[in-house]
mmCIF file of C-alpha atoms in Angstrom:
data_model
loop_
_atom_site.group_PDB
_atom_site.id
_atom_site.type_symbol
_atom_site.label_atom_id
_atom_site.label_comp_id
_atom_site.label_asym_id
_atom_site.label_seq_id
_atom_site.Cartn_x
_atom_site.Cartn_y
_atom_site.Cartn_z
ATOM 1 C CA MET U 1 0.000 0.000 0.000
ATOM 2 C CA GLN U 2 1.025 3.623 -0.338
ATOM 3 C CA VAL U 3 1.220 5.409 2.987
ATOM 4 C CA GLY U 4 1.554 9.156 3.444
ATOM 5 C CA LEU U 5 3.425 10.344 6.491
ATOM 6 C CA LEU U 6 2.601 13.955 7.272
ATOM 7 C CA TYR U 7 5.404 15.393 9.382
ATOM 8 C CA SER U 8 7.154 18.462 10.698
ATOM 9 C CA ARG U 9 10.176 16.693 12.119
ATOM 10 C CA ILE U 10 11.306 13.125 11.763
ATOM 11 C CA ARG U 11 11.788 12.020 15.343
ATOM 12 C CA LYS U 12 12.692 8.549 16.545
ATOM 13 C CA ASP U 13 8.952 7.785 16.602
ATOM 14 C CA GLU U 14 8.586 8.541 12.883
ATOM 15 C CA LYS U 15 11.779 6.635 12.082
ATOM 16 C CA LEU U 16 10.394 3.563 13.822
ATOM 17 C CA LEU U 17 7.213 3.814 11.733
ATOM 18 C CA LEU U 18 9.094 4.487 8.480
ATOM 19 C CA SER U 19 11.410 1.563 9.054
ATOM 20 C CA GLU U 20 8.531 -0.812 9.828
ATOM 21 C CA LEU U 21 6.507 0.336 6.799
ATOM 22 C CA ARG U 22 9.455 0.024 4.420
ATOM 23 C CA ASP U 23 10.438 -3.381 5.812
ATOM 24 C CA ARG U 24 6.973 -4.531 4.757
ATOM 25 C CA ASP U 25 7.491 -3.101 1.270
ATOM 26 C CA HIS U 26 4.924 -0.379 1.649
ATOM 27 C CA GLU U 27 5.586 2.712 -0.405
ATOM 28 C CA VAL U 28 5.980 5.708 1.876
ATOM 29 C CA GLU U 29 5.339 9.271 0.755
ATOM 30 C CA LYS U 30 6.791 11.689 3.271
ATOM 31 C CA ILE U 31 4.776 14.912 3.275
ATOM 32 C CA ASP U 32 6.501 17.897 4.879
ATOM 33 C CA VAL U 33 3.627 19.970 6.233
ATOM 34 C CA ARG U 34 5.769 23.128 5.985
ATOM 35 C CA LYS U 35 6.059 22.733 2.214
ATOM 36 C CA GLN U 36 2.693 21.216 1.365
ATOM 37 C CA THR U 37 -0.209 23.402 0.287
ATOM 38 C CA PHE U 38 -3.861 22.381 0.388
ATOM 39 C CA ASP U 39 -6.418 23.610 -2.152
ATOM 40 C CA ILE U 40 -10.067 23.641 -1.211
ATOM 41 C CA SER U 41 -11.009 22.528 -4.736
ATOM 42 C CA GLY U 42 -9.238 19.179 -4.631
ATOM 43 C CA ALA U 43 -6.242 17.100 -3.646
ATOM 44 C CA PRO U 44 -2.868 17.632 -5.338
ATOM 45 C CA ASP U 45 -1.840 14.988 -7.873
ATOM 46 C CA SER U 46 0.841 13.720 -5.491
ATOM 47 C CA PHE U 47 -1.912 12.450 -3.182
ATOM 48 C CA ALA U 48 -3.681 10.452 -5.912
ATOM 49 C CA ASP U 49 -2.356 7.006 -4.956
ATOM 50 C CA LEU U 50 -2.314 7.385 -1.194
ATOM 51 C CA ASP U 51 -4.199 4.599 0.556
ATOM 52 C CA ILE U 52 -3.872 6.146 3.978
ATOM 53 C CA VAL U 53 -2.087 9.039 5.683
ATOM 54 C CA ILE U 54 -0.602 9.161 9.163
ATOM 55 C CA ASP U 55 -0.647 12.602 10.763
ATOM 56 C CA ARG U 56 2.576 13.103 12.702
ATOM 57 C CA CYS U 57 2.564 16.906 12.715
ATOM 58 C CA LEU U 58 4.206 18.498 15.708
ATOM 59 C CA ALA U 59 2.236 21.699 15.319
ATOM 60 C CA THR U 60 -1.302 21.333 16.591
ATOM 61 C CA SER U 61 -2.686 24.092 14.368
ATOM 62 C CA ARG U 62 -1.314 22.453 11.212
ATOM 63 C CA SER U 63 -2.502 19.029 12.308
ATOM 64 C CA LEU U 64 -6.050 20.293 12.756
ATOM 65 C CA TYR U 65 -6.264 21.893 9.313
ATOM 66 C CA ALA U 66 -4.360 19.165 7.481
ATOM 67 C CA THR U 67 -6.597 16.399 8.836
ATOM 68 C CA LYS U 68 -9.601 18.441 7.748
ATOM 69 C CA PHE U 69 -8.222 18.641 4.224
ATOM 70 C CA PHE U 70 -7.417 14.937 3.962
ATOM 71 C CA GLU U 71 -10.963 14.141 5.023
ATOM 72 C CA ALA U 72 -12.285 16.581 2.419
ATOM 73 C CA TYR U 73 -10.186 14.745 -0.177
ATOM 74 C CA ASP U 74 -11.633 11.375 0.994
ATOM 75 C CA ILE U 75 -8.173 10.130 1.919
ATOM 76 C CA PRO U 76 -8.212 8.078 5.131
ATOM 77 C CA ILE U 77 -6.242 9.870 7.843
ATOM 78 C CA ILE U 78 -4.938 8.653 11.180
ATOM 79 C CA ASN U 79 -6.167 10.208 13.390
ATOM 80 C CA SER U 80 -9.453 11.688 12.312
ATOM 81 C CA ASN U 81 -10.016 15.429 12.452
ATOM 82 C CA GLU U 82 -12.661 14.851 15.124
ATOM 83 C CA THR U 83 -10.167 13.049 17.340
ATOM 84 C CA ALA U 84 -7.466 15.646 16.690
ATOM 85 C CA ASP U 85 -9.870 18.471 17.445
ATOM 86 C CA ILE U 86 -10.892 17.000 20.802
ATOM 87 C CA CYS U 87 -7.434 15.883 21.886
ATOM 88 C CA ALA U 88 -5.632 19.059 20.848
ATOM 89 C CA ASP U 89 -7.591 21.161 23.297
ATOM 90 C CA LYS U 90 -7.586 20.345 27.006
ATOM 91 C CA VAL U 91 -11.030 21.847 27.498
ATOM 92 C CA LYS U 92 -12.598 19.686 24.782
ATOM 93 C CA ASN U 93 -10.590 16.709 26.029
ATOM 94 C CA SER U 94 -11.887 17.112 29.586
ATOM 95 C CA LEU U 95 -15.466 17.699 28.440
ATOM 96 C CA ALA U 96 -15.388 14.550 26.279
ATOM 97 C CA LEU U 97 -14.034 12.417 29.122
ATOM 98 C CA GLU U 98 -16.576 13.823 31.583
ATOM 99 C CA ALA U 99 -19.462 13.310 29.146
ATOM 100 C CA ALA U 100 -18.406 9.687 28.645
ATOM 101 C CA GLY U 101 -18.348 9.061 32.380
ATOM 102 C CA VAL U 102 -14.573 8.530 32.420
ATOM 103 C CA PRO U 103 -13.085 9.660 35.729
ATOM 104 C CA THR U 104 -11.037 12.785 35.080
ATOM 105 C CA PRO U 105 -9.652 15.471 37.404
ATOM 106 C CA GLU U 106 -12.089 18.185 38.464
ATOM 107 C CA THR U 107 -11.608 21.126 36.144
ATOM 108 C CA THR U 108 -12.963 24.659 35.916
ATOM 109 C CA VAL U 109 -12.506 27.076 33.032
ATOM 110 C CA ALA U 110 -12.512 30.849 33.512
ATOM 111 C CA PHE U 111 -12.014 33.736 31.111
ATOM 112 C CA THR U 112 -10.800 36.553 33.332
ATOM 113 C CA LYS U 113 -8.124 36.874 36.004
ATOM 114 C CA ASP U 114 -10.720 37.552 38.688
ATOM 115 C CA SER U 115 -12.917 34.594 37.866
ATOM 116 C CA ALA U 116 -9.843 32.361 37.475
ATOM 117 C CA LEU U 117 -8.612 33.448 40.907
ATOM 118 C CA GLU U 118 -12.030 32.657 42.308
ATOM 119 C CA ALA U 119 -11.854 29.176 40.755
ATOM 120 C CA ILE U 120 -8.338 28.650 42.118
ATOM 121 C CA GLU U 121 -9.379 29.687 45.635
ATOM 122 C CA LYS U 122 -12.320 27.301 45.410
ATOM 123 C CA PHE U 123 -9.992 24.392 44.565
ATOM 124 C CA GLY U 124 -7.600 25.417 47.342
ATOM 125 C CA TYR U 125 -3.846 25.037 47.263
ATOM 126 C CA PRO U 126 -2.117 23.377 45.582
ATOM 127 C CA CYS U 127 -4.033 23.318 42.330
ATOM 128 C CA VAL U 128 -2.921 23.317 38.722
ATOM 129 C CA LEU U 129 -3.161 25.814 35.880
ATOM 130 C CA LYS U 130 -2.591 24.446 32.386
ATOM 131 C CA PRO U 131 -2.509 25.968 28.914
ATOM 132 C CA VAL U 132 -5.435 24.689 26.831
ATOM 133 C CA VAL U 133 -3.066 23.814 23.965
ATOM 134 C CA GLY U 134 0.381 22.431 24.596
ATOM 135 C CA SER U 135 2.356 19.379 25.449
ATOM 136 C CA TRP U 136 5.407 17.935 27.104
ATOM 137 C CA GLY U 137 4.542 19.562 30.425
ATOM 138 C CA ARG U 138 5.292 23.035 29.126
ATOM 139 C CA LEU U 139 3.754 26.075 30.844
ATOM 140 C CA MET U 140 2.080 23.944 33.479
ATOM 141 C CA ALA U 141 1.851 25.617 36.855
ATOM 142 C CA LYS U 142 1.335 24.029 40.233
ATOM 143 C CA ILE U 143 -0.048 26.854 42.326
ATOM 144 C CA ASP U 144 0.796 26.730 46.011
ATOM 145 C CA SER U 145 -0.466 30.107 47.214
ATOM 146 C CA ARG U 146 -2.680 33.049 46.374
ATOM 147 C CA ASP U 147 0.420 35.173 45.739
ATOM 148 C CA ALA U 148 1.635 32.691 43.125
ATOM 149 C CA ALA U 149 -1.835 32.495 41.579
ATOM 150 C CA GLU U 150 -2.063 36.270 41.205
ATOM 151 C CA ALA U 151 1.398 36.459 39.631
ATOM 152 C CA ILE U 152 0.839 33.629 37.166
ATOM 153 C CA LEU U 153 -2.586 34.922 36.114
ATOM 154 C CA GLU U 154 -1.163 38.414 35.617
ATOM 155 C CA HIS U 155 1.657 37.058 33.457
ATOM 156 C CA LYS U 156 -0.659 34.910 31.361
ATOM 157 C CA ALA U 157 -3.167 37.713 30.852
ATOM 158 C CA THR U 158 -0.495 40.269 29.953
ATOM 159 C CA LEU U 159 2.109 38.309 28.039
ATOM 160 C CA GLY U 160 0.224 35.369 26.606
ATOM 161 C CA HIS U 161 -1.389 34.548 23.324
ATOM 162 C CA TYR U 162 -5.186 34.853 23.492
ATOM 163 C CA GLU U 163 -5.447 31.141 24.264
ATOM 164 C CA HIS U 164 -3.654 31.825 27.558
ATOM 165 C CA LYS U 165 -6.586 33.983 28.578
ATOM 166 C CA VAL U 166 -8.653 30.806 28.726
ATOM 167 C CA PHE U 167 -7.738 29.743 32.246
ATOM 168 C CA TYR U 168 -7.909 25.981 32.703
ATOM 169 C CA VAL U 169 -7.814 25.307 36.425
ATOM 170 C CA GLN U 170 -7.607 21.771 37.692
ATOM 171 C CA GLU U 171 -7.453 19.953 40.991
ATOM 172 C CA PHE U 172 -4.006 18.751 41.993
ATOM 173 C CA VAL U 173 -4.067 14.948 42.036
ATOM 174 C CA GLU U 174 -1.788 13.380 44.667
ATOM 175 C CA LYS U 175 -0.306 10.642 42.511
ATOM 176 C CA PRO U 176 2.324 8.195 43.770
ATOM 177 C CA GLY U 177 5.244 9.929 42.036
ATOM 178 C CA ARG U 178 4.284 8.564 38.668
ATOM 179 C CA ASP U 179 1.627 8.516 36.008
ATOM 180 C CA ILE U 180 0.820 5.942 33.364
ATOM 181 C CA ARG U 181 1.023 6.329 29.595
ATOM 182 C CA VAL U 182 -0.935 3.804 27.567
ATOM 183 C CA LEU U 183 -0.552 3.561 23.815
ATOM 184 C CA ALA U 184 -3.852 2.356 22.431
ATOM 185 C CA ILE U 185 -5.259 1.586 19.015
ATOM 186 C CA ASP U 186 -9.012 2.117 18.880
ATOM 187 C CA GLY U 187 -9.168 1.558 22.614
ATOM 188 C CA GLU U 188 -7.060 -1.582 22.717
ATOM 189 C CA PRO U 189 -3.838 -1.124 24.698
ATOM 190 C CA VAL U 190 -0.630 -1.863 22.791
ATOM 191 C CA ALA U 191 1.654 -1.281 25.751
ATOM 192 C CA ALA U 192 1.846 0.823 28.881
ATOM 193 C CA MET U 193 4.556 2.415 30.949
ATOM 194 C CA ALA U 194 4.848 4.202 34.248
ATOM 195 C CA ARG U 195 6.613 7.552 34.134
ATOM 196 C CA SER U 196 8.253 8.349 37.466
ATOM 197 C CA SER U 197 9.844 11.512 38.741
ATOM 198 C CA ASP U 198 10.475 13.383 41.990
ATOM 199 C CA HIS U 199 9.007 16.404 40.204
ATOM 200 C CA TRP U 200 5.223 16.822 40.113
ATOM 201 C CA LEU U 201 5.437 16.728 36.322
ATOM 202 C CA THR U 202 6.106 13.191 35.137
ATOM 203 C CA ASN U 203 6.269 13.703 31.360
ATOM 204 C CA ALA U 204 8.916 11.633 29.588
ATOM 205 C CA ALA U 205 9.863 14.886 27.830
ATOM 206 C CA LYS U 206 10.694 16.316 31.268
ATOM 207 C CA GLY U 207 13.088 13.465 31.941
ATOM 208 C CA ALA U 208 10.844 11.107 33.905
ATOM 209 C CA GLU U 209 12.103 7.541 34.273
ATOM 210 C CA THR U 210 10.048 4.996 32.411
ATOM 211 C CA ASP U 211 9.257 1.404 33.197
ATOM 212 C CA VAL U 212 6.822 -1.176 31.886
ATOM 213 C CA PHE U 213 3.400 -1.103 33.568
ATOM 214 C CA GLU U 214 0.928 -3.980 33.610
ATOM 215 C CA LEU U 215 -2.614 -2.719 33.168
ATOM 216 C CA ASP U 216 -5.354 -4.270 35.268
ATOM 217 C CA GLU U 217 -8.870 -4.812 33.944
ATOM 218 C CA GLU U 218 -10.136 -1.502 35.326
ATOM 219 C CA ALA U 219 -7.383 0.451 33.596
ATOM 220 C CA LYS U 220 -7.991 -1.395 30.323
ATOM 221 C CA ALA U 221 -11.696 -0.542 30.496
ATOM 222 C CA LEU U 222 -10.888 3.124 31.168
ATOM 223 C CA VAL U 223 -8.517 3.238 28.209
ATOM 224 C CA GLU U 224 -11.233 1.847 25.960
ATOM 225 C CA ASP U 225 -13.802 4.337 27.275
ATOM 226 C CA ALA U 226 -11.379 7.259 26.981
ATOM 227 C CA SER U 227 -10.525 6.290 23.421
ATOM 228 C CA ASP U 228 -14.206 6.045 22.490
ATOM 229 C CA ALA U 229 -14.840 9.422 24.129
ATOM 230 C CA VAL U 230 -12.463 11.206 21.762
ATOM 231 C CA GLY U 231 -13.374 9.286 18.621
ATOM 232 C CA GLY U 232 -10.784 6.472 18.737
ATOM 233 C CA GLY U 233 -7.588 6.064 16.768
ATOM 234 C CA LEU U 234 -3.921 5.818 17.640
ATOM 235 C CA LEU U 235 -3.802 7.478 21.024
ATOM 236 C CA GLY U 236 -1.756 8.070 24.120
ATOM 237 C CA VAL U 237 -4.017 7.788 27.141
ATOM 238 C CA ASP U 238 -2.586 9.250 30.352
ATOM 239 C CA LEU U 239 -3.829 7.984 33.691
ATOM 240 C CA MET U 240 -2.975 8.731 37.289
ATOM 241 C CA GLU U 241 -3.427 6.328 40.177
ATOM 242 C CA THR U 242 -5.675 7.718 42.882
ATOM 243 C CA GLY U 243 -5.201 5.001 45.501
ATOM 244 C CA ASP U 244 -8.091 2.683 44.812
ATOM 245 C CA SER U 245 -8.739 3.655 41.202
ATOM 246 C CA TYR U 246 -7.526 5.823 38.319
ATOM 247 C CA THR U 247 -8.267 9.169 36.789
ATOM 248 C CA VAL U 248 -7.674 9.923 33.111
ATOM 249 C CA HIS U 249 -6.169 13.368 32.767
ATOM 250 C CA GLU U 250 -5.501 13.479 29.048
ATOM 251 C CA VAL U 251 -5.671 11.720 25.697
ATOM 252 C CA ASN U 252 -3.019 12.594 23.094
ATOM 253 C CA HIS U 253 -3.657 12.311 19.364
ATOM 254 C CA THR U 254 -0.182 12.454 17.778
ATOM 255 C CA VAL U 255 1.245 10.198 20.408
ATOM 256 C CA GLU U 256 4.987 9.767 20.846
ATOM 257 C CA PHE U 257 6.033 6.229 21.640
ATOM 258 C CA LYS U 258 9.824 6.127 21.529
ATOM 259 C CA ALA U 259 10.061 6.125 25.331
ATOM 260 C CA LEU U 260 7.430 3.389 25.470
ATOM 261 C CA ASP U 261 9.219 1.385 22.789
ATOM 262 C CA SER U 262 12.366 1.443 24.898
ATOM 263 C CA ALA U 263 10.532 0.548 28.115
ATOM 264 C CA VAL U 264 8.525 -2.468 26.957
ATOM 265 C CA GLU U 265 9.202 -5.708 25.103
ATOM 266 C CA THR U 266 6.212 -5.300 22.786
ATOM 267 C CA ASP U 267 7.045 -4.473 19.172
ATOM 268 C CA VAL U 268 5.242 -1.137 19.348
ATOM 269 C CA ALA U 269 5.898 0.063 15.787
ATOM 270 C CA GLY U 270 5.047 -3.383 14.401
ATOM 271 C CA THR U 271 1.739 -3.497 16.250
ATOM 272 C CA VAL U 272 0.872 0.028 15.140
ATOM 273 C CA VAL U 273 1.657 -0.773 11.508
ATOM 274 C CA ASP U 274 -0.433 -3.976 11.727
ATOM 275 C CA TRP U 275 -3.332 -1.757 12.742
ATOM 276 C CA ILE U 276 -2.613 0.849 10.034
ATOM 277 C CA GLU U 277 -2.707 -1.940 7.436
ATOM 278 C CA ARG U 278 -6.080 -3.084 8.772
ATOM 279 C CA LYS U 279 -7.395 0.484 8.675
ATOM 280 C CA ALA U 280 -6.244 0.929 5.076
ATOM 281 C CA VAL U 281 -7.892 -2.320 4.005
ATOM 282 C CA ALA U 282 -11.124 -1.406 5.800
ATOM 283 C CA ALA U 283 -11.149 2.040 4.151
ATOM 284 C CA SER U 284 -10.533 0.493 0.739
ATOM 285 C CA ASP U 285 -13.327 -2.065 1.246
ATOM 286 C CA ALA U 286 -15.706 0.707 2.322
ATOM 287 C CA GLU U 287 -14.863 2.707 -0.790
ATOM 288 C CA LEU U 288 -15.479 -0.328 -3.010
ATOM 289 C CA GLU U 289 -18.891 -0.840 -1.418
ATOM 290 C CA VAL U 290 -19.819 2.772 -2.131
ATOM 291 C CA THR U 291 -18.613 2.453 -5.737
ATOM 292 C CA VAL U 292 -20.560 -0.769 -6.327
ATOM 293 C CA MET G 1 30.658 13.265 7.894
ATOM 294 C CA THR G 2 29.426 16.803 7.354
ATOM 295 C CA GLU G 3 29.918 20.205 8.898
ATOM 296 C CA CYS G 4 27.848 22.029 11.506
ATOM 297 C CA VAL G 5 26.393 25.159 9.896
ATOM 298 C CA GLU G 6 26.597 26.904 13.249
ATOM 299 C CA CYS G 7 30.138 26.230 14.487
ATOM 300 C CA GLY G 8 31.824 24.396 11.621
ATOM 301 C CA ALA G 9 32.642 21.279 13.650
ATOM 302 C CA ASP G 10 32.524 17.884 11.951
ATOM 303 C CA ILE G 11 29.331 15.938 12.543
ATOM 304 C CA ALA G 12 29.220 12.172 12.130
ATOM 305 C CA LEU G 13 25.924 11.039 10.606
ATOM 306 C CA HIS G 14 24.374 7.595 10.805
ATOM 307 C CA ASP G 15 23.461 5.534 7.753
ATOM 308 C CA ASP G 16 19.660 5.653 7.981
ATOM 309 C CA LEU G 17 19.483 9.435 7.799
ATOM 310 C CA GLU G 18 16.065 10.846 6.896
ATOM 311 C CA VAL G 19 15.099 14.218 5.464
ATOM 312 C CA GLY G 20 13.320 16.050 8.263
ATOM 313 C CA GLU G 21 15.385 14.436 10.989
ATOM 314 C CA ILE G 22 17.082 16.577 13.632
ATOM 315 C CA VAL G 23 20.688 15.966 14.601
ATOM 316 C CA ASP G 24 22.534 17.671 17.423
ATOM 317 C CA CYS G 25 25.986 19.145 17.033
ATOM 318 C CA THR G 26 27.989 17.630 19.882
ATOM 319 C CA THR G 27 30.381 20.586 19.798
ATOM 320 C CA CYS G 28 28.080 23.623 20.012
ATOM 321 C CA GLY G 29 24.764 21.921 20.839
ATOM 322 C CA ALA G 30 22.923 23.390 17.845
ATOM 323 C CA GLU G 31 19.889 21.507 16.581
ATOM 324 C CA LEU G 32 20.256 20.892 12.861
ATOM 325 C CA GLU G 33 17.692 19.681 10.390
ATOM 326 C CA VAL G 34 18.565 17.250 7.615
ATOM 327 C CA VAL G 35 17.284 18.844 4.395
ATOM 328 C CA ASP G 36 18.961 16.393 2.023
ATOM 329 C CA THR G 37 20.616 13.020 2.397
ATOM 330 C CA ALA G 38 22.570 12.512 -0.845
ATOM 331 C CA PRO G 39 24.824 14.209 -0.011
ATOM 332 C CA PRO G 40 23.790 15.182 3.520
ATOM 333 C CA VAL G 41 22.855 18.844 3.903
ATOM 334 C CA LEU G 42 22.101 20.377 7.277
ATOM 335 C CA GLU G 43 20.374 23.623 8.191
ATOM 336 C CA ARG G 44 19.580 25.203 11.516
ATOM 337 C CA ALA G 45 16.410 23.555 12.819
ATOM 338 C CA PRO G 46 13.365 25.749 13.388
ATOM 339 C CA GLU G 47 12.771 26.943 16.926
ATOM 340 C CA LEU G 48 10.261 25.086 19.045
ATOM 341 C CA GLU G 49 6.838 26.639 18.577
ATOM 342 C CA GLU G 50 4.207 27.115 21.222
ATOM 343 C CA ASP G 51 1.629 24.694 19.821
ATOM 344 C CA TRP G 52 4.097 21.876 19.223
ATOM 345 C CA GLY G 53 3.397 18.705 21.054
ATOM 346 C CA GLU G 54 1.821 15.305 20.871
#
């Protein structure tokens, strides 16, 4: 099959996918999102033979528009624009999880400094302030006092992009020094790892140590529900242990898996490509049915 | 082997180089983007942008 890989940077994650796809003799068309243009009237000729496209854009804004275009061109895209749209925004992500009955940290959104401060005081200290768009633990603030809250809100309101004036305030979850990253394909876990750190942020990108994590039945069910809540696909579901259960704080749509690949014995790229092949075949069969 | 566009130091490149890949200069720490592989051509990588992530 011919697979498009939409990218901004080729990281180890993309290299793992490229290597696996080429080893299976699939033809790979690398599409640099910085160079590609998208016409509303139709797909460029270079897309004509693509059976499926994998969105690996680093930039959320580009990912959201590009997935929209591929869907307009009737080219199957992983992940769907719906999934990207929900996962890219923490507010939509939290709303989707809450609506699906998936346990997720208590969250309040405010649009002014005063109402955000009110929300923060209601949560008590510590609580957490997150940007609505962003990753890798960047610009996350654990707020320990009213003084800190006032300073951070002032900075965000004065210096930030307009999205920083959407204040996403969340309860601080006392996790046991780690959280859990699950790579899932349409709700089925491929592998999971615990990310441990002395810091309150336990992102692998922040240097957390990673180790294989065995999911119990409850966690597996939550991963499936969380995946369904955001529209399914190739996802990174993040959970925290709360003592007797879990809470799902986020679902990521252009999931990185190099840290997971190193931490577990599962052939992560191989399993993902197995699934991509199945998706491409299913999309092709569906198209044939429509044609007939 | 190619040269860092920032500091001029030699950079050893691995065989499975990909266009779009980022390599670090071990001498000056610059992040460099591979813009061609035959022969290898490096440019300064774009700065991290605010909406980048997973």
